[in-house]
Short mmCIF file of C-alpha atoms in Angstrom, two decimals:
data_model
loop_
_atom_site.label_atom_id
_atom_site.label_comp_id
_atom_site.label_asym_id
_atom_site.label_seq_id
_atom_site.Cartn_x
_atom_site.Cartn_y
_atom_site.Cartn_z
CA MET B 20 349.68 29.25 -5.42
CA THR B 21 346.55 27.31 -6.37
CA GLU B 22 344.51 25.42 -3.79
CA ASP B 23 345.95 22.11 -4.99
CA GLU B 24 349.47 23.49 -4.71
CA ALA B 25 348.74 24.67 -1.16
CA LEU B 26 347.51 21.19 -0.33
CA ARG B 27 350.62 19.57 -1.79
CA ALA B 28 352.79 22.02 0.15
CA ALA B 29 351.03 21.10 3.40
CA ASN B 30 351.54 17.41 2.64
CA ALA B 31 355.23 17.98 1.86
CA ALA B 32 355.58 19.90 5.15
CA TYR B 33 354.24 16.85 6.99
CA TYR B 34 357.03 14.65 5.61
CA VAL B 35 359.67 17.33 6.26
CA ALA B 36 358.52 17.57 9.89
CA PHE B 37 358.69 13.77 10.07
CA ALA B 38 362.18 13.60 8.55
CA ARG B 39 363.43 16.27 10.96
CA ARG B 40 361.61 14.66 13.92
CA ASP B 41 360.27 18.13 14.57
CA ALA B 42 357.39 17.75 17.03
CA ASP B 43 356.70 21.52 17.08
CA ALA B 44 356.36 21.68 13.30
CA MET B 45 354.15 18.58 13.41
CA ALA B 46 351.95 20.21 16.06
CA ARG B 47 351.49 23.30 13.86
CA LEU B 48 350.43 21.13 10.91
CA TRP B 49 347.52 19.49 12.74
CA ALA B 50 344.19 21.23 13.32
CA GLN B 51 342.86 21.82 16.83
CA GLU B 52 339.70 19.72 16.64
CA GLY B 53 338.21 16.57 15.18
CA LEU B 54 341.44 14.62 14.72
CA SER B 55 342.02 10.95 14.00
CA CYS B 56 345.28 9.15 13.29
CA ILE B 57 345.95 5.51 12.47
CA HIS B 58 349.62 4.57 12.34
CA PRO B 59 350.41 1.18 10.76
CA GLY B 60 349.62 -1.56 13.26
CA TRP B 61 348.39 0.90 15.92
CA PRO B 62 344.84 1.22 17.21
CA PRO B 63 343.19 4.49 16.15
CA LEU B 64 344.06 7.66 18.05
CA PHE B 65 341.57 10.49 18.52
CA GLY B 66 342.06 14.08 19.59
CA ARG B 67 344.99 16.46 19.39
CA ASP B 68 346.72 15.34 22.61
CA ALA B 69 346.83 11.65 21.68
CA VAL B 70 347.85 12.33 18.08
CA LEU B 71 350.70 14.70 18.94
CA ALA B 72 351.93 12.39 21.71
CA SER B 73 352.15 9.55 19.16
CA TYR B 74 354.48 11.60 16.95
CA ARG B 75 356.66 12.52 19.91
CA ASP B 76 356.95 8.79 20.69
CA ILE B 77 357.76 7.94 17.08
CA PHE B 78 360.36 10.73 16.89
CA ARG B 79 362.06 9.40 20.03
CA ASN B 80 362.33 5.90 18.58
CA PRO B 81 365.93 5.44 17.38
CA LEU B 82 364.84 2.56 15.14
CA GLN B 83 362.27 4.65 13.26
CA GLU B 84 363.25 4.63 9.59
CA GLU B 85 363.01 7.52 7.12
CA ILE B 86 359.91 7.81 4.93
CA GLU B 87 360.27 8.00 1.17
CA LEU B 88 357.16 9.50 -0.43
CA SER B 89 355.84 8.75 -3.93
CA ALA B 90 352.81 8.76 -6.23
CA GLU B 91 350.74 11.48 -4.60
CA THR B 92 347.12 11.72 -5.72
CA VAL B 93 345.24 14.90 -4.76
CA ILE B 94 341.47 14.93 -4.23
CA ARG B 95 340.05 18.29 -3.20
CA ALA B 96 336.56 19.73 -2.79
CA GLY B 97 336.14 23.15 -1.23
CA ASN B 98 337.84 23.45 2.16
CA ASP B 99 338.61 19.73 2.40
CA GLY B 100 341.37 17.97 0.56
CA ARG B 101 343.27 14.75 0.87
CA ILE B 102 346.41 13.31 -0.56
CA VAL B 103 346.76 9.56 -1.01
CA CYS B 104 350.37 8.50 -1.43
CA PHE B 105 352.82 5.68 -0.99
CA GLU B 106 355.31 5.69 1.87
CA ARG B 107 358.37 3.48 1.73
CA VAL B 108 359.64 3.04 5.28
CA GLY B 109 362.73 0.84 5.30
CA PRO B 110 361.61 -2.47 3.78
CA ALA B 111 357.89 -1.70 4.25
CA LEU B 112 355.57 -0.17 1.69
CA LEU B 113 352.56 1.72 3.03
CA VAL B 114 349.66 3.55 1.44
CA ALA B 115 348.77 6.68 3.37
CA THR B 116 345.85 9.08 3.36
CA ASN B 117 346.55 12.58 4.67
CA TRP B 118 343.36 14.59 5.04
CA PHE B 119 343.48 18.36 5.38
CA ARG B 120 340.88 20.99 6.17
CA LYS B 121 341.30 24.68 5.56
CA VAL B 122 341.23 26.52 8.89
CA LYS B 123 341.76 30.30 8.86
CA GLY B 124 343.23 30.13 5.39
CA GLU B 125 345.65 27.23 6.02
CA PHE B 126 345.29 23.54 5.24
CA ARG B 127 345.61 21.66 8.54
CA LEU B 128 345.75 17.90 9.02
CA ILE B 129 342.64 16.32 10.49
CA HIS B 130 343.32 12.65 9.65
CA HIS B 131 346.22 10.36 8.81
CA GLN B 132 346.00 6.65 8.09
CA ALA B 133 348.83 4.48 6.81
CA SER B 134 348.19 0.87 5.78
CA PRO B 135 350.84 -1.72 5.01
CA LEU B 136 350.97 -3.23 1.54
CA PRO B 137 352.51 -6.62 0.77
CA THR B 138 356.15 -6.21 -0.29
CA PHE B 139 357.21 -9.48 -1.77
CA GLU B 140 360.56 -8.07 -2.85
CA ALA B 141 361.40 -7.08 0.72
CA ASP B 142 360.77 -10.54 2.11
CA PRO B 143 362.46 -13.02 -0.22
CA PRO B 144 362.01 -16.77 0.31
CA ALA B 145 365.63 -17.10 1.49
CA ARG B 146 364.78 -15.10 4.59
CA GLN B 147 361.75 -17.23 5.39
CA THR B 148 363.68 -20.49 5.51
CA ARG B 149 366.06 -21.02 8.39
CA HIS B 150 368.70 -23.73 8.09
CA MET G 23 317.20 11.79 13.21
CA THR G 24 320.22 13.88 14.15
CA GLU G 25 323.13 14.36 11.76
CA ASP G 26 325.24 11.91 13.76
CA GLU G 27 322.45 9.34 13.63
CA ALA G 28 322.16 9.80 9.87
CA LEU G 29 325.90 9.23 9.59
CA ARG G 30 325.73 6.06 11.70
CA ALA G 31 322.81 4.82 9.60
CA ALA G 32 324.82 5.35 6.41
CA ASN G 33 327.74 3.45 7.94
CA ALA G 34 325.46 0.61 9.02
CA ALA G 35 324.02 0.48 5.49
CA TYR G 36 327.53 -0.01 4.15
CA TYR G 37 328.01 -3.15 6.25
CA VAL G 38 324.53 -4.44 5.41
CA ALA G 39 325.30 -4.04 1.69
CA PHE G 40 328.59 -5.86 2.27
CA ALA G 41 326.96 -8.71 4.22
CA ARG G 42 324.33 -9.14 1.49
CA ARG G 43 326.93 -8.81 -1.28
CA ASP G 44 324.56 -6.27 -2.77
CA ALA G 45 326.51 -4.38 -5.44
CA ASP G 46 323.52 -2.16 -6.30
CA ALA G 47 323.07 -1.03 -2.70
CA MET G 48 326.83 -0.45 -2.47
CA ALA G 49 326.72 1.67 -5.64
CA ARG G 50 323.94 3.83 -4.16
CA LEU G 51 325.97 4.43 -0.99
CA TRP G 52 328.97 5.93 -2.78
CA ALA G 53 329.04 9.49 -4.09
CA GLN G 54 329.54 10.22 -7.78
CA GLU G 55 332.81 12.14 -7.57
CA GLY G 56 336.09 12.40 -5.71
CA LEU G 57 336.26 8.81 -4.48
CA SER G 58 339.16 6.86 -3.00
CA CYS G 59 339.17 3.34 -1.56
CA ILE G 60 341.97 1.35 0.03
CA HIS G 61 341.11 -2.26 0.77
CA PRO G 62 343.55 -4.10 3.07
CA GLY G 63 346.64 -5.07 1.09
CA TRP G 64 345.34 -3.46 -2.13
CA PRO G 65 346.83 -0.44 -3.87
CA PRO G 66 344.58 2.62 -3.67
CA LEU G 67 341.62 2.85 -6.05
CA PHE G 68 340.31 6.16 -7.37
CA GLY G 69 337.06 7.07 -9.06
CA ARG G 70 333.61 5.54 -8.97
CA ASP G 71 334.19 2.91 -11.68
CA ALA G 72 337.28 1.40 -10.03
CA VAL G 73 335.77 1.51 -6.54
CA LEU G 74 332.48 -0.15 -7.50
CA ALA G 75 334.31 -2.78 -9.59
CA SER G 76 336.39 -3.69 -6.52
CA TYR G 77 333.26 -4.42 -4.49
CA ARG G 78 331.81 -6.53 -7.31
CA ASP G 79 335.06 -8.54 -7.29
CA ILE G 80 335.00 -8.92 -3.51
CA PHE G 81 331.35 -9.99 -3.56
CA ARG G 82 332.11 -12.66 -6.17
CA ASN G 83 334.90 -14.13 -4.03
CA PRO G 84 333.52 -17.26 -2.34
CA LEU G 85 336.29 -17.08 0.29
CA GLN G 86 335.39 -13.55 1.39
CA GLU G 87 334.51 -13.70 5.09
CA GLU G 88 331.78 -11.77 6.90
CA ILE G 89 332.67 -8.48 8.60
CA GLU G 90 331.88 -7.98 12.27
CA LEU G 91 331.79 -4.28 13.14
CA SER G 92 332.65 -2.76 16.53
CA ALA G 93 333.72 0.38 18.42
CA GLU G 94 332.46 3.04 16.04
CA THR G 95 333.78 6.56 16.63
CA VAL G 96 331.95 9.39 14.86
CA ILE G 97 333.70 12.63 13.89
CA ARG G 98 331.53 15.10 12.03
CA ALA G 99 331.88 18.71 10.95
CA GLY G 100 329.23 20.26 8.73
CA ASN G 101 328.62 18.23 5.58
CA ASP G 102 331.57 15.91 6.17
CA GLY G 103 331.65 13.07 8.63
CA ARG G 104 333.66 9.97 9.17
CA ILE G 105 333.31 6.83 11.22
CA VAL G 106 336.41 5.02 12.43
CA CYS G 107 335.65 1.47 13.49
CA PHE G 108 337.08 -2.00 13.92
CA GLU G 109 336.27 -4.74 11.43
CA ARG G 110 336.80 -8.37 12.38
CA VAL G 111 337.04 -10.38 9.16
CA GLY G 112 337.59 -14.03 9.92
CA PRO G 113 340.81 -14.19 11.95
CA ALA G 114 341.90 -10.67 10.88
CA LEU G 115 341.30 -7.45 12.80
CA LEU G 116 341.17 -4.25 10.75
CA VAL G 117 340.68 -0.61 11.59
CA ALA G 118 338.56 1.16 8.99
CA THR G 119 337.78 4.76 8.16
CA ASN G 120 334.53 5.38 6.30
CA TRP G 121 334.26 9.00 5.17
CA PHE G 122 330.93 10.43 4.09
CA ARG G 123 329.90 13.73 2.50
CA LYS G 124 326.37 15.04 2.42
CA VAL G 125 325.18 15.24 -1.19
CA LYS G 126 321.61 16.40 -1.85
CA GLY G 127 320.68 15.71 1.76
CA GLU G 128 322.20 12.21 2.00
CA PHE G 129 325.53 11.10 3.44
CA ARG G 130 327.43 9.36 0.63
CA LEU G 131 330.73 7.53 0.93
CA ILE G 132 333.72 9.31 -0.56
CA HIS G 133 336.54 7.29 1.05
CA HIS G 134 337.13 3.91 2.66
CA GLN G 135 340.42 2.66 4.06
CA ALA G 136 340.88 -0.52 6.09
CA SER G 137 344.23 -1.29 7.71
CA PRO G 138 345.22 -4.59 9.30
CA LEU G 139 346.07 -4.66 12.99
CA PRO G 140 348.28 -7.31 14.57
CA THR G 141 346.15 -10.14 15.97
CA PHE G 142 348.38 -12.16 18.20
CA GLU G 143 345.51 -14.42 19.26
CA ALA G 144 344.91 -15.44 15.68
CA ASP G 145 348.51 -16.41 15.09
CA PRO G 146 349.70 -18.37 18.12
CA PRO G 147 353.37 -19.42 18.49
CA ALA G 148 352.47 -23.06 17.77
CA ARG G 149 351.63 -22.12 14.18
CA GLN G 150 354.89 -20.26 13.67
CA THR G 151 357.10 -23.25 14.59
CA ARG G 152 357.16 -26.15 12.20
CA HIS G 153 358.46 -29.49 13.45
#
């Protein structure tokens, strides 16, 4: 497996952990130190405790929708690599950055940020006008 | 100057370049390779040409508002460091990640992502109800 393939595998594991609402798998994916995480519409979270707690909260939310991943772009230099990708979450379209650092031979997450994009299709005029 | 101070100075220089709409200063702040940039509501941009062109476009926009920076958090490890901070841009509140890598002794930007946060104050109920 090349370094880029290892990075893509780590990114795929993140979305599998999310789909399975597997907080233990999510905890294994994140590094121990120097973490930041910005969920859409949330203030930034720092540190392993706050980041892992946020995923436990999300996984407990019965209204949380599945994430459909697309258009991954890999940028890697040495021990650091990131994947920028689109996340479709129900009607919302997000662009996410997942940043990994190699720790003891494994790419671990150190940063996640997901930003909403306008989705005109998901919000047609008919829904904006109330009669 | 400590490494963290150098990182904060590079981040401050980014906002000075923005405030002055100085495309040349902005170009000097970004690294040559491995760049990604996600402006709020924009699809992701990759590569130096696309990133610098986006700032030239923003700087030419007469409606572009000033950015007021606050609450900077520095996370640094070796040659890589990032600053997560809030940007107030007119009525909008954003959370931004500015990621720098040390190249030939200088911290250069390799990634910027700004995500909108809900600003309830800026969108009071009176504006949502049309009589």
